[in-house]
PDB file of C-alpha atoms in Angstrom:
ATOM      1  CA  UNK X 644     107.600   0.355  42.319  1.00 53.00           C
ATOM      2  CA  UNK X 645     109.676   2.949  40.590  1.00 66.00           C
ATOM      3  CA  UNK X 646     112.413   0.076  39.655  1.00 87.00           C
ATOM      4  CA  UNK X 647     115.519   1.782  37.876  1.00 91.00           C
ATOM      5  CA  UNK X 648     115.390   5.430  37.972  1.00 93.00           C
ATOM      6  CA  UNK X 649     118.198   7.410  35.885  1.00 94.00           C
ATOM      7  CA  UNK X 650     118.775  11.250  35.990  1.00 94.00           C
ATOM      8  CA  UNK X 651     118.939  13.430  34.095  1.00 94.00           C
ATOM      9  CA  UNK X 652     117.045  12.114  30.958  1.00 91.00           C
ATOM     10  CA  UNK X 653     118.811  14.628  28.609  1.00 93.00           C
ATOM     11  CA  UNK X 654     121.728  16.765  28.828  1.00 94.00           C
ATOM     12  CA  UNK X 655     124.197  18.597  26.576  1.00 95.00           C
ATOM     13  CA  UNK X 656     127.740  19.268  27.362  1.00 95.00           C
ATOM     14  CA  UNK X 657     130.743  20.984  25.955  1.00 96.00           C
ATOM     15  CA  UNK X 658     134.110  19.044  25.334  1.00 97.00           C
ATOM     16  CA  UNK X 659     136.049  19.046  28.870  1.00 96.00           C
ATOM     17  CA  UNK X 660     133.167  19.610  31.099  1.00 96.00           C
ATOM     18  CA  UNK X 661     132.397  17.009  33.435  1.00 95.00           C
ATOM     19  CA  UNK X 662     129.038  15.578  35.078  1.00 95.00           C
ATOM     20  CA  UNK X 663     127.512  12.423  36.728  1.00 97.00           C
ATOM     21  CA  UNK X 664     124.839  10.461  35.716  1.00 97.00           C
ATOM     22  CA  UNK X 665     122.793   9.340  38.596  1.00 96.00           C
ATOM     23  CA  UNK X 666     121.103   5.871  38.880  1.00 96.00           C
ATOM     24  CA  UNK X 667     119.014   4.462  41.611  1.00 96.00           C
ATOM     25  CA  UNK X 668     117.041   1.423  41.923  1.00 94.00           C
ATOM     26  CA  UNK X 669     114.264   0.092  44.780  1.00 92.00           C
ATOM     27  CA  UNK X 670     114.398  -3.256  44.153  1.00 88.00           C
ATOM     28  CA  UNK X 671     116.894  -4.332  46.578  1.00 89.00           C
ATOM     29  CA  UNK X 672     119.127  -5.769  43.879  1.00 88.00           C
ATOM     30  CA  UNK X 673     123.053  -6.593  44.455  1.00 87.00           C
ATOM     31  CA  UNK X 674     124.050  -6.106  40.778  1.00 88.00           C
ATOM     32  CA  UNK X 675     124.232  -2.654  38.714  1.00 90.00           C
ATOM     33  CA  UNK X 676     125.393  -1.929  35.632  1.00 91.00           C
ATOM     34  CA  UNK X 677     126.203   1.094  33.249  1.00 94.00           C
ATOM     35  CA  UNK X 678     125.889   0.773  29.499  1.00 93.00           C
ATOM     36  CA  UNK X 679     125.999   2.964  26.464  1.00 94.00           C
ATOM     37  CA  UNK X 680     123.987   2.213  23.021  1.00 89.00           C
ATOM     38  CA  UNK X 681     125.375   3.652  20.076  1.00 87.00           C
ATOM     39  CA  UNK X 682     123.675   3.070  16.262  1.00 78.00           C
ATOM     40  CA  UNK X 683     125.147   0.164  15.132  1.00 72.00           C
ATOM     41  CA  UNK X 684     126.662  -0.901  17.971  1.00 76.00           C
ATOM     42  CA  UNK X 685     124.202  -2.590  20.379  1.00 78.00           C
ATOM     43  CA  UNK X 686     124.913  -2.094  24.174  1.00 85.00           C
ATOM     44  CA  UNK X 687     128.171  -1.983  25.310  1.00 89.00           C
ATOM     45  CA  UNK X 688     129.004  -2.618  29.247  1.00 89.00           C
ATOM     46  CA  UNK X 689     131.029   0.451  30.600  1.00 94.00           C
ATOM     47  CA  UNK X 690     131.199  -0.565  34.333  1.00 93.00           C
ATOM     48  CA  UNK X 691     129.532  -3.433  36.524  1.00 89.00           C
ATOM     49  CA  UNK X 692     128.899  -3.176  40.389  1.00 90.00           C
ATOM     50  CA  UNK X 693     128.396  -6.665  42.170  1.00 85.00           C
ATOM     51  CA  UNK X 694     127.785  -4.952  45.451  1.00 86.00           C
ATOM     52  CA  UNK X 695     128.092  -1.956  47.565  1.00 88.00           C
ATOM     53  CA  UNK X 696     131.670  -0.942  47.313  1.00 88.00           C
ATOM     54  CA  UNK X 697     132.703  -3.056  44.286  1.00 89.00           C
ATOM     55  CA  UNK X 698     133.047  -1.834  40.648  1.00 92.00           C
ATOM     56  CA  UNK X 699     134.517  -3.929  37.779  1.00 89.00           C
ATOM     57  CA  UNK X 700     135.485  -2.547  34.490  1.00 90.00           C
ATOM     58  CA  UNK X 701     133.355  -3.586  31.333  1.00 87.00           C
ATOM     59  CA  UNK X 702     133.776  -3.437  27.513  1.00 86.00           C
ATOM     60  CA  UNK X 703     134.395   0.332  27.454  1.00 93.00           C
ATOM     61  CA  UNK X 704     135.508   1.912  30.583  1.00 96.00           C
ATOM     62  CA  UNK X 705     138.030   4.305  29.466  1.00 95.00           C
ATOM     63  CA  UNK X 706     136.920   8.022  30.054  1.00 96.00           C
ATOM     64  CA  UNK X 707     134.527   6.871  33.086  1.00 97.00           C
ATOM     65  CA  UNK X 708     134.457   6.452  36.532  1.00 97.00           C
ATOM     66  CA  UNK X 709     131.883   4.982  38.651  1.00 97.00           C
ATOM     67  CA  UNK X 710     130.829   4.947  42.364  1.00 96.00           C
ATOM     68  CA  UNK X 711     128.777   2.499  44.230  1.00 95.00           C
ATOM     69  CA  UNK X 712     128.380   4.207  47.552  1.00 86.00           C
ATOM     70  CA  UNK X 713     125.526   2.088  48.800  1.00 94.00           C
ATOM     71  CA  UNK X 714     123.179  -0.711  47.533  1.00 93.00           C
ATOM     72  CA  UNK X 715     120.401   1.599  45.757  1.00 95.00           C
ATOM     73  CA  UNK X 716     122.800   4.202  43.953  1.00 96.00           C
ATOM     74  CA  UNK X 717     125.225   3.439  41.149  1.00 97.00           C
ATOM     75  CA  UNK X 718     126.587   6.812  39.591  1.00 97.00           C
ATOM     76  CA  UNK X 719     128.613   6.986  36.320  1.00 97.00           C
ATOM     77  CA  UNK X 720     130.853  10.452  35.900  1.00 97.00           C
ATOM     78  CA  UNK X 721     132.618  11.695  32.940  1.00 96.00           C
ATOM     79  CA  UNK X 722     135.395  13.670  34.184  1.00 93.00           C
ATOM     80  CA  UNK X 723     136.339  15.477  30.893  1.00 95.00           C
ATOM     81  CA  UNK X 724     133.572  14.917  28.150  1.00 95.00           C
ATOM     82  CA  UNK X 725     134.375  14.172  24.771  1.00 96.00           C
ATOM     83  CA  UNK X 726     132.650  13.983  21.652  1.00 96.00           C
ATOM     84  CA  UNK X 727     133.057  10.053  21.649  1.00 95.00           C
ATOM     85  CA  UNK X 728     131.027   9.851  24.416  1.00 97.00           C
ATOM     86  CA  UNK X 729     127.883  11.297  22.756  1.00 96.00           C
ATOM     87  CA  UNK X 730     125.342   8.064  23.247  1.00 95.00           C
ATOM     88  CA  UNK X 731     122.362   7.202  25.273  1.00 92.00           C
ATOM     89  CA  UNK X 732     123.258   5.743  28.574  1.00 95.00           C
ATOM     90  CA  UNK X 733     121.396   3.008  30.499  1.00 93.00           C
ATOM     91  CA  UNK X 734     121.691   1.695  33.820  1.00 93.00           C
ATOM     92  CA  UNK X 735     120.530  -1.476  34.873  1.00 90.00           C
ATOM     93  CA  UNK X 736     120.251  -3.829  37.701  1.00 89.00           C
ATOM     94  CA  UNK X 737     119.781  -7.311  38.668  1.00 83.00           C
ATOM     95  CA  UNK X 738     119.057  -9.685  41.477  1.00 76.00           C
ATOM     96  CA  UNK X 739     121.391 -12.180  40.052  1.00 67.00           C
ATOM     97  CA  UNK X 740     125.078 -11.617  40.723  1.00 62.00           C
ATOM     98  CA  UNK X 741     126.974 -11.891  37.719  1.00 59.00           C
ATOM     99  CA  UNK X 742     128.491  -9.102  35.367  1.00 54.00           C
ATOM    100  CA  UNK X 743     126.323  -9.887  32.602  1.00 58.00           C
ATOM    101  CA  UNK X 744     123.061 -10.853  33.669  1.00 65.00           C
ATOM    102  CA  UNK X 745     121.026  -7.340  33.691  1.00 70.00           C
ATOM    103  CA  UNK X 746     117.226  -7.650  34.019  1.00 70.00           C
ATOM    104  CA  UNK X 747     116.052  -4.271  34.714  1.00 82.00           C
ATOM    105  CA  UNK X 748     116.702  -1.066  32.893  1.00 86.00           C
ATOM    106  CA  UNK X 749     116.514   2.836  33.197  1.00 89.00           C
ATOM    107  CA  UNK X 750     115.072   4.795  30.743  1.00 86.00           C
ATOM    108  CA  UNK X 751     117.903   6.271  29.686  1.00 89.00           C
ATOM    109  CA  UNK X 752     120.110   9.240  29.543  1.00 93.00           C
ATOM    110  CA  UNK X 753     120.610  10.979  26.244  1.00 92.00           C
ATOM    111  CA  UNK X 754     124.039  12.978  26.215  1.00 95.00           C
ATOM    112  CA  UNK X 755     125.374  15.207  23.604  1.00 95.00           C
ATOM    113  CA  UNK X 756     128.758  16.090  23.901  1.00 96.00           C
ATOM    114  CA  UNK X 757     129.366  19.440  21.596  1.00 94.00           C
TER     115      UNK X 757
ATOM    116  CA  UNK Z 205     135.965 -12.354  19.364  1.00 55.00           C
ATOM    117  CA  UNK Z 206     132.481 -13.014  19.991  1.00 59.00           C
ATOM    118  CA  UNK Z 207     130.038 -11.831  17.654  1.00 83.00           C
ATOM    119  CA  UNK Z 208     126.192 -11.206  17.611  1.00 90.00           C
ATOM    120  CA  UNK Z 209     124.780 -10.809  14.244  1.00 91.00           C
ATOM    121  CA  UNK Z 210     121.199  -9.580  13.790  1.00 93.00           C
ATOM    122  CA  UNK Z 211     120.453  -9.891  10.086  1.00 85.00           C
ATOM    123  CA  UNK Z 212     117.385  -7.679   9.642  1.00 86.00           C
ATOM    124  CA  UNK Z 213     118.139  -4.432  11.030  1.00 89.00           C
ATOM    125  CA  UNK Z 214     114.500  -3.162   9.776  1.00 94.00           C
ATOM    126  CA  UNK Z 215     111.424  -5.508   9.531  1.00 96.00           C
ATOM    127  CA  UNK Z 216     107.982  -3.966   8.412  1.00 97.00           C
ATOM    128  CA  UNK Z 217     104.992  -6.486   8.616  1.00 97.00           C
ATOM    129  CA  UNK Z 218     101.060  -5.879   8.869  1.00 96.00           C
ATOM    130  CA  UNK Z 219      99.378  -7.100  11.893  1.00 96.00           C
ATOM    131  CA  UNK Z 220      98.518 -10.765  12.424  1.00 96.00           C
ATOM    132  CA  UNK Z 221     101.565 -11.634  10.194  1.00 97.00           C
ATOM    133  CA  UNK Z 222     104.022 -14.089  11.520  1.00 97.00           C
ATOM    134  CA  UNK Z 223     107.420 -12.895  12.865  1.00 97.00           C
ATOM    135  CA  UNK Z 224     110.821 -14.603  13.100  1.00 97.00           C
ATOM    136  CA  UNK Z 225     114.056 -12.307  13.681  1.00 97.00           C
ATOM    137  CA  UNK Z 226     117.013 -14.085  13.520  1.00 96.00           C
ATOM    138  CA  UNK Z 227     120.021 -14.251  15.697  1.00 96.00           C
ATOM    139  CA  UNK Z 228     123.359 -15.804  15.173  1.00 95.00           C
ATOM    140  CA  UNK Z 229     126.406 -16.056  17.213  1.00 93.00           C
ATOM    141  CA  UNK Z 230     130.150 -17.107  16.747  1.00 89.00           C
ATOM    142  CA  UNK Z 231     131.336 -18.434  20.142  1.00 82.00           C
ATOM    143  CA  UNK Z 232     131.574 -22.241  20.246  1.00 78.00           C
ATOM    144  CA  UNK Z 233     131.330 -22.579  24.052  1.00 82.00           C
ATOM    145  CA  UNK Z 234     128.438 -22.674  26.474  1.00 84.00           C
ATOM    146  CA  UNK Z 235     126.309 -19.693  26.048  1.00 87.00           C
ATOM    147  CA  UNK Z 236     123.042 -18.238  27.643  1.00 88.00           C
ATOM    148  CA  UNK Z 237     120.720 -16.416  25.417  1.00 92.00           C
ATOM    149  CA  UNK Z 238     118.269 -13.449  25.954  1.00 92.00           C
ATOM    150  CA  UNK Z 239     116.214 -11.467  23.604  1.00 94.00           C
ATOM    151  CA  UNK Z 240     115.324  -7.879  24.773  1.00 92.00           C
ATOM    152  CA  UNK Z 241     112.851  -5.315  23.619  1.00 93.00           C
ATOM    153  CA  UNK Z 242     112.794  -1.882  23.687  1.00 90.00           C
ATOM    154  CA  UNK Z 243     109.416  -0.099  22.974  1.00 91.00           C
ATOM    155  CA  UNK Z 244     109.351   3.289  21.682  1.00 88.00           C
ATOM    156  CA  UNK Z 245     110.592   6.027  24.518  1.00 81.00           C
ATOM    157  CA  UNK Z 246     110.929   2.860  26.740  1.00 81.00           C
ATOM    158  CA  UNK Z 247     113.673   1.150  28.438  1.00 79.00           C
ATOM    159  CA  UNK Z 248     115.010  -2.194  27.680  1.00 84.00           C
ATOM    160  CA  UNK Z 249     113.101  -5.068  28.826  1.00 85.00           C
ATOM    161  CA  UNK Z 250     113.884  -8.656  28.976  1.00 86.00           C
ATOM    162  CA  UNK Z 251     111.811 -10.630  26.667  1.00 91.00           C
ATOM    163  CA  UNK Z 252     113.023 -14.211  27.485  1.00 91.00           C
ATOM    164  CA  UNK Z 253     116.024 -16.281  28.160  1.00 89.00           C
ATOM    165  CA  UNK Z 254     117.755 -19.328  27.544  1.00 91.00           C
ATOM    166  CA  UNK Z 255     120.242 -20.938  30.346  1.00 87.00           C
ATOM    167  CA  UNK Z 256     119.910 -24.844  29.859  1.00 87.00           C
ATOM    168  CA  UNK Z 257     116.976 -27.558  29.168  1.00 90.00           C
ATOM    169  CA  UNK Z 258     114.207 -27.329  26.717  1.00 93.00           C
ATOM    170  CA  UNK Z 259     115.577 -25.337  23.507  1.00 94.00           C
ATOM    171  CA  UNK Z 260     112.339 -23.881  22.885  1.00 96.00           C
ATOM    172  CA  UNK Z 261     111.496 -20.976  25.429  1.00 94.00           C
ATOM    173  CA  UNK Z 262     108.561 -19.173  25.857  1.00 94.00           C
ATOM    174  CA  UNK Z 263     108.673 -15.566  26.817  1.00 90.00           C
ATOM    175  CA  UNK Z 264     106.365 -12.858  27.658  1.00 87.00           C
ATOM    176  CA  UNK Z 265     103.548 -11.455  25.136  1.00 91.00           C
ATOM    177  CA  UNK Z 266     103.385 -14.539  23.196  1.00 94.00           C
ATOM    178  CA  UNK Z 267     107.206 -14.605  21.909  1.00 96.00           C
ATOM    179  CA  UNK Z 268     109.212 -17.615  21.751  1.00 97.00           C
ATOM    180  CA  UNK Z 269     112.745 -18.501  20.879  1.00 97.00           C
ATOM    181  CA  UNK Z 270     114.151 -21.638  19.833  1.00 96.00           C
ATOM    182  CA  UNK Z 271     117.931 -22.378  20.484  1.00 95.00           C
ATOM    183  CA  UNK Z 272     119.401 -24.584  17.967  1.00 94.00           C
ATOM    184  CA  UNK Z 273     123.010 -25.073  18.843  1.00 92.00           C
ATOM    185  CA  UNK Z 274     124.464 -26.837  15.624  1.00 92.00           C
ATOM    186  CA  UNK Z 275     123.300 -23.615  13.666  1.00 93.00           C
ATOM    187  CA  UNK Z 276     124.542 -21.196  16.594  1.00 94.00           C
ATOM    188  CA  UNK Z 277     121.025 -19.594  16.355  1.00 95.00           C
ATOM    189  CA  UNK Z 278     118.466 -18.136  18.593  1.00 97.00           C
ATOM    190  CA  UNK Z 279     115.689 -16.869  16.532  1.00 97.00           C
ATOM    191  CA  UNK Z 280     112.953 -14.824  17.872  1.00 97.00           C
ATOM    192  CA  UNK Z 281     109.405 -15.828  16.804  1.00 97.00           C
ATOM    193  CA  UNK Z 282     105.848 -14.824  17.064  1.00 97.00           C
ATOM    194  CA  UNK Z 283     102.750 -16.295  15.625  1.00 96.00           C
ATOM    195  CA  UNK Z 284     100.818 -13.534  15.099  1.00 97.00           C
ATOM    196  CA  UNK Z 285     102.031  -9.599  15.512  1.00 97.00           C
ATOM    197  CA  UNK Z 286     100.153  -6.604  17.002  1.00 96.00           C
ATOM    198  CA  UNK Z 287     100.532  -3.103  16.566  1.00 96.00           C
ATOM    199  CA  UNK Z 288     101.894  -2.893  19.795  1.00 95.00           C
ATOM    200  CA  UNK Z 289     104.961  -5.244  19.174  1.00 97.00           C
ATOM    201  CA  UNK Z 290     106.072  -1.987  17.361  1.00 97.00           C
ATOM    202  CA  UNK Z 291     109.828  -1.859  19.033  1.00 96.00           C
ATOM    203  CA  UNK Z 292     113.534  -2.573  18.585  1.00 93.00           C
ATOM    204  CA  UNK Z 293     114.707  -6.009  19.526  1.00 96.00           C
ATOM    205  CA  UNK Z 294     117.835  -6.878  20.620  1.00 94.00           C
ATOM    206  CA  UNK Z 295     119.671 -10.476  20.979  1.00 94.00           C
ATOM    207  CA  UNK Z 296     122.185 -10.950  23.567  1.00 91.00           C
ATOM    208  CA  UNK Z 297     124.887 -13.957  24.311  1.00 88.00           C
ATOM    209  CA  UNK Z 298     126.653 -14.687  27.184  1.00 82.00           C
ATOM    210  CA  UNK Z 299     129.832 -16.479  26.783  1.00 78.00           C
ATOM    211  CA  UNK Z 300     130.493 -18.626  29.809  1.00 71.00           C
ATOM    212  CA  UNK Z 301     133.916 -18.725  30.420  1.00 67.00           C
ATOM    213  CA  UNK Z 302     136.136 -19.855  33.548  1.00 66.00           C
ATOM    214  CA  UNK Z 303     137.702 -16.372  33.100  1.00 63.00           C
ATOM    215  CA  UNK Z 304     134.560 -14.600  33.148  1.00 63.00           C
ATOM    216  CA  UNK Z 305     131.545 -14.675  31.542  1.00 68.00           C
ATOM    217  CA  UNK Z 306     131.177 -11.953  28.803  1.00 71.00           C
ATOM    218  CA  UNK Z 307     127.716 -10.735  27.287  1.00 76.00           C
ATOM    219  CA  UNK Z 308     127.620  -9.523  23.804  1.00 83.00           C
ATOM    220  CA  UNK Z 309     124.816  -7.466  22.483  1.00 87.00           C
ATOM    221  CA  UNK Z 310     123.530  -7.491  18.866  1.00 90.00           C
ATOM    222  CA  UNK Z 311     122.511  -4.044  16.735  1.00 88.00           C
ATOM    223  CA  UNK Z 312     119.143  -4.858  16.942  1.00 92.00           C
ATOM    224  CA  UNK Z 313     116.374  -5.196  14.739  1.00 94.00           C
ATOM    225  CA  UNK Z 314     113.755  -2.401  14.611  1.00 94.00           C
ATOM    226  CA  UNK Z 315     110.159  -3.896  13.983  1.00 96.00           C
ATOM    227  CA  UNK Z 316     107.259  -1.974  12.664  1.00 97.00           C
ATOM    228  CA  UNK Z 317     103.878  -3.290  12.566  1.00 97.00           C
ATOM    229  CA  UNK Z 318     101.147  -1.755  10.360  1.00 94.00           C
ATOM    230  CA  UNK Z 319      97.474  -1.776  11.735  1.00 89.00           C
TER     231      UNK Z 319
END
């Protein structure tokens, strides 16, 4: 069981570039989440998806879009990257439906915007 | 606004020492409480959680936490730490609201255990 898989693990972008962070879970979980982790800030929820085809904004959604095309995958897109989006991004999933009960986390994507 | 305070940012202990990491929150309503652990180079894992019932919660790897409602606290404890407990620990508090639950993470406590 792989759990929650995130790709890529590391990425460096220039300001204005776009990219998509991929996340997939093989636990048949309904809920999936994207968080960003910044020093001294804890984890902050960017977007949440309760099920395929549904998404909700979290605490810090500006500058991001998400897509939940199927139950397994939940992608996070930066349309025009900004230095303030330099962070470590974590995808998470949960069998429990609810915006704020992540149970399993991916290994993270370390993203640097120059 | 809800806040979650983890007072100790860095803690250094020797093996076999006892551990207590503080977590306080500011929300006065119903809460669910969590502790997560992040080992070096690994992802976050749920260590334990409190929803209701016995305020003393036992988690994995010998950890426990006690919910003290009057003190708005949910401190994490372990009687005897091991080198393998070296990690970053995050407290999280979910406010239960009719308008929608809100989960807030603390800023984390880095624990280093000396062998």
